[in-house]
Short mmCIF file of C-alpha atoms in Angstrom, two decimals:
data_model
loop_
_atom_site.label_atom_id
_atom_site.label_comp_id
_atom_site.label_asym_id
_atom_site.label_seq_id
_atom_site.Cartn_x
_atom_site.Cartn_y
_atom_site.Cartn_z
CA PHE A 265 0.00 0.00 0.00
CA ASN A 266 1.39 3.38 -1.01
CA THR A 267 -0.27 6.79 -1.20
CA GLN A 268 1.25 10.20 -1.90
CA GLU A 269 -0.24 13.68 -2.14
CA LEU A 270 1.22 17.07 -3.04
CA ARG A 271 -0.91 20.08 -2.10
CA LEU A 272 -0.57 23.86 -2.51
CA ALA A 273 -2.84 26.33 -0.69
CA SER A 274 -3.36 30.06 -0.35
CA ASN A 275 -1.96 31.99 2.58
CA PRO A 276 -4.16 32.11 5.70
CA GLY A 277 -6.34 35.20 5.66
CA SER A 278 -6.39 35.57 1.88
CA LYS A 279 -9.66 36.88 0.48
CA LEU A 280 -9.62 34.13 -2.15
CA ALA A 281 -9.02 30.87 -0.27
CA TRP A 282 -7.82 28.15 -2.63
CA GLN A 283 -6.02 24.83 -2.72
CA THR A 284 -4.86 22.53 -5.48
CA GLY A 285 -2.93 19.30 -5.65
CA VAL A 286 -2.19 15.92 -7.19
CA LEU A 287 -2.36 12.47 -5.66
CA TYR A 288 -1.11 8.95 -6.31
CA TYR A 289 -2.43 5.66 -4.91
CA ASP A 290 -1.08 2.14 -5.33
CA ASN A 291 -2.38 -0.98 -3.58
CA SER A 292 -1.77 -4.70 -4.10
CA LEU A 293 -3.46 -7.64 -2.38
CA SER A 294 -4.15 -11.35 -2.71
CA SER A 295 -6.88 -13.66 -1.39
CA HIS A 296 -8.02 -17.27 -1.46
CA LEU A 297 -11.66 -18.42 -1.20
CA LEU A 298 -12.49 -22.14 -1.04
CA VAL A 299 -16.16 -23.15 -0.80
CA GLN A 300 -16.72 -26.88 -0.27
CA LEU A 301 -20.29 -27.77 -1.30
CA VAL A 302 -20.29 -31.31 0.06
CA ASP A 303 -24.05 -31.61 0.59
CA LEU A 304 -24.73 -30.80 -3.07
CA GLY A 305 -22.33 -33.46 -4.32
CA ILE A 306 -20.50 -31.09 -6.66
CA ASP A 307 -16.95 -29.80 -6.99
CA PRO A 308 -15.77 -27.03 -4.65
CA ILE A 309 -15.56 -23.40 -5.74
CA ASN A 310 -11.92 -22.32 -5.59
CA ALA A 311 -11.18 -18.64 -6.16
CA LEU A 312 -7.48 -17.76 -5.89
CA VAL A 313 -6.65 -14.10 -6.47
CA ARG A 314 -2.89 -14.23 -6.95
CA ASP A 315 -2.62 -10.47 -7.35
CA LYS A 316 -5.03 -7.56 -7.51
CA SER A 317 -3.37 -4.21 -8.00
CA THR A 318 -5.15 -0.85 -8.01
CA GLU A 319 -3.28 2.20 -9.23
CA ALA A 320 -4.82 5.67 -9.30
CA ILE A 321 -3.70 9.18 -10.12
CA GLY A 322 -5.69 12.37 -9.78
CA GLY A 323 -5.67 16.12 -9.56
CA PHE A 324 -7.96 18.60 -7.85
CA ALA A 325 -8.54 22.32 -7.28
CA GLU A 326 -10.95 24.24 -5.04
CA ALA A 327 -11.54 27.91 -4.22
CA THR A 328 -13.83 29.96 -1.97
CA TYR A 329 -14.55 33.64 -2.59
CA PRO A 330 -16.64 36.07 -0.48
CA VAL A 331 -18.92 37.82 -2.98
CA THR A 332 -20.15 40.12 -0.20
CA ALA A 333 -19.72 40.22 3.57
CA ALA A 334 -22.59 37.72 3.94
CA TRP A 335 -22.33 35.64 0.74
CA ARG A 336 -19.63 33.12 -0.21
CA VAL A 337 -19.28 30.87 -3.23
CA THR A 338 -17.14 27.74 -3.50
CA GLY A 339 -16.21 25.81 -6.62
CA GLY A 340 -14.08 22.73 -7.11
CA VAL A 341 -13.05 20.23 -9.79
CA ARG A 342 -11.28 16.88 -9.71
CA TYR A 343 -10.04 14.30 -12.22
CA ASP A 344 -9.35 10.64 -11.37
CA HIS A 345 -7.92 7.78 -13.40
CA THR A 346 -7.86 4.29 -11.87
CA LYS A 347 -6.36 1.11 -13.31
CA VAL A 348 -7.40 -2.25 -11.86
CA SER A 349 -5.34 -5.33 -12.78
CA VAL A 350 -6.41 -8.79 -11.58
CA VAL A 351 -4.65 -12.16 -11.82
CA GLU A 352 -7.14 -14.78 -10.64
CA ASP A 353 -7.62 -18.56 -10.95
CA TYR A 354 -11.25 -19.57 -10.52
CA THR A 355 -12.63 -23.12 -10.47
CA SER A 356 -16.42 -23.25 -10.76
CA ILE A 357 -18.88 -25.85 -9.49
CA THR A 358 -18.59 -27.64 -12.86
CA GLY A 359 -14.87 -28.18 -12.29
CA VAL A 360 -13.89 -25.75 -15.06
CA THR A 361 -10.98 -23.44 -14.24
CA GLN A 362 -10.47 -20.03 -15.81
CA THR A 363 -7.49 -17.76 -15.35
CA LEU A 364 -8.09 -14.03 -15.46
CA SER A 365 -4.96 -12.05 -16.38
CA GLY A 366 -3.46 -9.65 -18.89
CA SER A 367 -5.86 -7.46 -20.84
CA ALA A 368 -8.84 -9.63 -19.84
CA GLY A 369 -8.13 -8.85 -16.18
CA THR A 370 -7.42 -5.14 -16.66
CA ARG A 371 -9.94 -2.30 -16.53
CA ASN A 372 -9.43 1.48 -16.66
CA PHE A 373 -11.85 3.95 -15.09
CA SER A 374 -11.66 7.73 -15.58
CA ASN A 375 -13.96 10.41 -14.29
CA PHE A 376 -14.26 14.18 -13.90
CA THR A 377 -16.18 15.48 -10.86
CA TYR A 378 -17.10 18.92 -9.59
CA LYS A 379 -18.81 20.74 -6.74
CA ALA A 380 -20.44 24.14 -6.25
CA ARG A 381 -21.60 25.60 -2.93
CA LEU A 382 -23.32 28.85 -2.00
CA GLU A 383 -23.35 30.10 1.62
CA HIS A 384 -25.21 32.97 3.25
CA ASP A 385 -24.78 34.30 6.79
CA LEU A 386 -28.18 35.32 8.14
CA THR A 387 -26.37 36.42 11.30
CA THR A 388 -22.98 35.64 12.82
CA GLN A 389 -24.61 32.54 14.39
CA ASN A 390 -26.89 31.36 11.56
CA LEU A 391 -25.78 29.98 8.20
CA LEU A 392 -27.73 28.83 5.15
CA TYR A 393 -26.12 26.81 2.33
CA ALA A 394 -26.94 25.00 -0.88
CA SER A 395 -24.64 22.70 -2.81
CA ILE A 396 -24.38 20.39 -5.78
CA SER A 397 -21.53 17.92 -6.12
CA THR A 398 -20.62 14.80 -8.06
CA GLY A 399 -18.76 11.69 -6.97
CA PHE A 400 -17.05 8.67 -8.50
CA SER A 401 -15.93 5.24 -7.32
CA PRO A 402 -14.06 2.97 -9.77
CA GLY A 403 -15.40 -0.38 -10.86
CA ASP A 404 -13.74 -3.80 -10.85
CA VAL A 405 -13.39 -7.06 -12.73
CA SER A 406 -13.59 -10.60 -11.33
CA VAL A 407 -14.53 -14.14 -12.34
CA SER A 408 -18.14 -15.27 -11.95
CA THR A 409 -20.18 -18.11 -13.45
CA ASP A 410 -22.62 -18.15 -16.36
CA PRO A 411 -26.03 -19.93 -16.29
CA ALA A 412 -24.30 -23.22 -17.17
CA GLY A 413 -21.94 -22.90 -14.21
CA ASN A 414 -18.90 -22.00 -16.31
CA PRO A 415 -16.58 -19.16 -15.26
CA PHE A 416 -16.34 -15.87 -17.14
CA ALA A 417 -15.02 -12.34 -16.52
CA LEU A 418 -17.66 -10.09 -14.94
CA GLU A 419 -17.06 -6.34 -15.04
CA LEU A 420 -18.41 -4.08 -12.29
CA GLN A 421 -19.50 -0.68 -13.58
CA ALA A 422 -18.07 2.40 -11.88
CA GLU A 423 -20.33 4.12 -9.36
CA THR A 424 -21.31 7.72 -10.17
CA LEU A 425 -23.31 10.17 -8.08
CA THR A 426 -24.81 13.65 -8.33
CA ALA A 427 -25.73 15.02 -4.89
CA TYR A 428 -27.94 18.02 -4.06
CA GLU A 429 -28.16 19.42 -0.53
CA ILE A 430 -29.76 22.40 1.24
CA GLY A 431 -29.11 23.02 4.91
CA SER A 432 -28.57 25.34 7.80
CA LYS A 433 -26.08 25.54 10.69
CA ASN A 434 -27.10 27.51 13.80
CA ARG A 435 -26.09 28.43 17.33
CA PHE A 436 -28.49 29.83 19.92
CA LEU A 437 -28.57 30.71 23.63
CA ASP A 438 -25.10 32.25 23.73
CA GLN A 439 -23.79 29.37 21.58
CA ARG A 440 -24.89 26.75 24.13
CA LEU A 441 -27.43 25.24 21.70
CA GLN A 442 -26.28 24.01 18.28
CA VAL A 443 -28.89 23.01 15.68
CA ASN A 444 -27.88 21.77 12.23
CA GLY A 445 -30.30 20.47 9.63
CA ALA A 446 -30.23 19.43 5.97
CA VAL A 447 -32.32 17.87 3.23
CA TYR A 448 -30.70 16.07 0.31
CA TYR A 449 -31.30 14.22 -2.93
CA TYR A 450 -28.80 11.75 -4.42
CA ASP A 451 -29.00 10.58 -8.04
CA TYR A 452 -26.81 7.55 -8.78
CA GLY A 453 -25.97 6.83 -12.39
CA ALA A 454 -24.83 3.47 -11.03
CA TYR A 455 -25.00 2.29 -7.41
CA GLN A 456 -22.73 -0.62 -6.50
CA ALA A 457 -24.67 -3.24 -4.51
CA ALA A 458 -22.90 -6.25 -2.99
CA ASN A 459 -24.26 -9.72 -2.19
CA VAL A 460 -26.57 -9.99 -5.20
CA ASN A 461 -27.48 -13.56 -6.19
CA ILE A 462 -26.96 -13.88 -9.96
CA SER A 463 -27.10 -17.67 -10.22
CA ASN A 464 -29.60 -19.34 -12.57
CA ILE A 465 -28.70 -22.79 -11.24
CA PRO A 466 -31.40 -24.24 -8.95
CA GLY A 467 -30.12 -24.81 -5.42
CA VAL A 468 -26.92 -22.83 -5.97
CA LEU A 469 -26.35 -19.22 -4.87
CA GLU A 470 -23.76 -17.14 -6.73
CA PHE A 471 -23.21 -13.78 -5.04
CA SER A 472 -21.63 -10.85 -6.81
CA THR A 473 -21.44 -7.05 -6.74
CA LEU A 474 -23.43 -5.31 -9.47
CA ALA A 475 -24.33 -1.69 -10.26
CA ALA A 476 -27.73 -0.25 -11.12
CA PRO A 477 -29.23 3.27 -11.26
CA ALA A 478 -30.65 4.43 -7.92
CA GLN A 479 -32.03 7.48 -6.12
CA SER A 480 -31.94 8.49 -2.48
CA TYR A 481 -33.46 11.39 -0.58
CA GLY A 482 -33.80 12.27 3.06
CA ALA A 483 -33.24 14.69 5.90
CA GLU A 484 -30.92 15.01 8.90
CA LEU A 485 -31.21 16.95 12.17
CA GLU A 486 -28.38 17.33 14.68
CA THR A 487 -28.76 19.10 18.05
CA ILE A 488 -26.24 19.61 20.85
CA PHE A 489 -27.25 21.42 24.05
CA GLN A 490 -24.67 22.50 26.63
CA MET A 491 -27.07 22.66 29.59
CA THR A 492 -24.42 23.53 32.17
CA ALA A 493 -20.64 23.70 32.23
CA ASP A 494 -20.67 19.98 33.13
CA ASP A 495 -23.74 18.66 31.29
CA ARG A 496 -24.27 18.20 27.58
CA ALA A 497 -27.09 16.44 25.71
CA SER A 498 -27.39 15.57 22.03
CA VAL A 499 -30.15 14.30 19.74
CA ASN A 500 -29.57 13.22 16.13
CA LEU A 501 -32.36 12.19 13.76
CA SER A 502 -32.26 10.99 10.16
CA TYR A 503 -34.63 9.77 7.48
CA THR A 504 -33.54 8.08 4.23
CA ASN A 505 -35.48 6.68 1.29
CA ALA A 506 -33.08 4.85 -1.05
CA ARG A 507 -34.33 2.79 -3.98
CA PHE A 508 -33.13 1.30 -7.25
CA THR A 509 -34.62 2.97 -10.32
CA GLY A 510 -33.21 0.82 -13.13
CA LYS A 511 -33.78 -2.81 -12.17
CA ASN A 512 -34.65 -3.72 -15.77
CA LYS A 513 -31.14 -2.86 -16.92
CA ALA A 514 -29.58 -5.77 -18.86
CA VAL A 515 -26.54 -7.55 -17.43
CA ASP A 516 -24.27 -9.85 -19.45
CA ILE A 517 -23.62 -12.99 -17.40
CA GLY A 518 -21.53 -14.82 -19.99
CA ALA A 519 -22.07 -17.50 -22.63
CA GLY A 520 -24.60 -15.28 -24.38
CA GLY A 521 -26.73 -15.07 -21.25
CA VAL A 522 -28.39 -11.75 -20.49
CA VAL A 523 -30.48 -11.09 -17.40
CA THR A 524 -32.06 -8.05 -15.76
CA PHE A 525 -31.61 -6.83 -12.22
CA SER A 526 -35.33 -7.39 -11.56
CA GLN A 527 -34.70 -11.15 -11.67
CA PHE A 528 -32.42 -10.91 -8.64
CA PHE A 529 -33.26 -7.67 -6.82
CA THR A 530 -36.37 -8.87 -5.03
CA ARG A 531 -37.00 -5.40 -3.53
CA ASP A 532 -36.62 -1.83 -4.69
CA GLU A 533 -34.93 -0.70 -1.46
CA ILE A 534 -31.15 -0.51 -1.43
CA PRO A 535 -29.65 -3.03 1.05
CA ASN A 536 -28.02 -1.89 4.31
CA VAL A 537 -29.79 1.48 4.34
CA THR A 538 -31.72 2.36 7.52
CA PRO A 539 -34.86 4.39 6.72
CA VAL A 540 -35.19 5.98 10.18
CA ALA A 541 -32.43 6.38 12.78
CA ALA A 542 -32.22 8.26 16.07
CA ASP A 543 -29.36 8.77 18.49
CA VAL A 544 -29.63 10.31 21.97
CA GLY A 545 -26.55 11.05 24.08
CA TYR A 546 -25.69 12.58 27.43
CA ASP A 547 -22.37 13.60 29.02
CA HIS A 548 -21.66 14.69 32.58
CA VAL A 549 -18.27 15.86 33.83
CA PHE A 550 -17.31 15.17 37.44
CA ARG A 551 -14.75 17.59 38.86
CA LEU A 552 -12.11 15.76 40.90
CA PRO A 553 -9.28 17.02 43.12
CA GLY A 554 -6.08 18.14 41.42
CA ASP A 555 -7.89 19.58 38.38
CA SER A 556 -8.77 16.05 37.27
CA THR A 557 -12.08 15.24 35.60
CA LEU A 558 -14.14 12.13 35.00
CA THR A 559 -16.68 12.11 32.14
CA LEU A 560 -19.75 9.89 32.30
CA HIS A 561 -21.21 9.20 28.85
CA GLY A 562 -24.36 7.39 27.86
CA ASP A 563 -26.17 7.02 24.55
CA ALA A 564 -29.00 5.09 22.97
CA ARG A 565 -29.58 4.42 19.29
CA PHE A 566 -32.65 3.36 17.34
CA MET A 567 -32.57 1.91 13.82
CA SER A 568 -35.74 1.02 11.96
CA ALA A 569 -36.11 -2.34 10.25
CA HIS A 570 -34.17 -2.80 7.01
CA PHE A 571 -32.89 -5.71 4.94
CA LEU A 572 -29.24 -6.61 4.39
CA ILE A 573 -28.85 -8.40 1.06
CA ASN A 574 -30.74 -9.12 -2.15
CA VAL A 575 -31.42 -12.83 -2.56
CA ALA A 576 -33.79 -14.20 -5.19
CA GLU A 577 -36.87 -15.74 -3.61
CA SER A 578 -37.48 -19.40 -4.27
#
């Protein structure tokens, strides 16, 4: 694992606050997965990743300028290029082994992202903001199995996101009460979902990571109240609605086989997303001799029901 970054920034106190830089990332790993399906009377699945290297380079720039005493605008851009190279030996349940290497095991992902943010100071203690930003996560390539149980190279599409957010940050009661809130909308050109069963073989589950269009919207509220010099309480609330919007997208699963996400995504909801969450915390500081302190902390968290993985119903 190796990561390097070179960054230049404006002098502190400059009216135009800016920073720019370049980065480099290099990571290499190996793994071995052996699944012995004795009860099914078939050969074991043996996935040996001899080497998986990820190399990325990128550049970025960002600047903030006060248009007036109460208005600020921020803009930023970034470019990323990621190369994923995989050397893998995969033996499927049919006993067929495929080696993924060279050009077949190499994928390149490039993306340009940006962000824009507008801020307005209602007072010295109250801030309003609105922003739009884009994001990118590179894809991957690995060996999976086609409907006949034979191995083939499955490419994972890169994840892309456009995020919109409007919010406010506030302090009241001589800055003892902090209240922050935001509403947001996320539009995924492709959302990477893990643990999706793509097997067409009865009695056999073949899990993989796939990408499909999705949308998410919600709201967040964060409050912190410094009741006394020694007592502080906090309440955080969130609501999220995250669903796939392109389950009928076609996916090539090898050997001429084409399926749609709707065959395997049994629900519209995105896995591992909690629709409603709440967190309540309390801190009390005990003053001890010798200027020592002891902090008592307690918190409780609520998470509404949600599902973890997408598995085709039988």
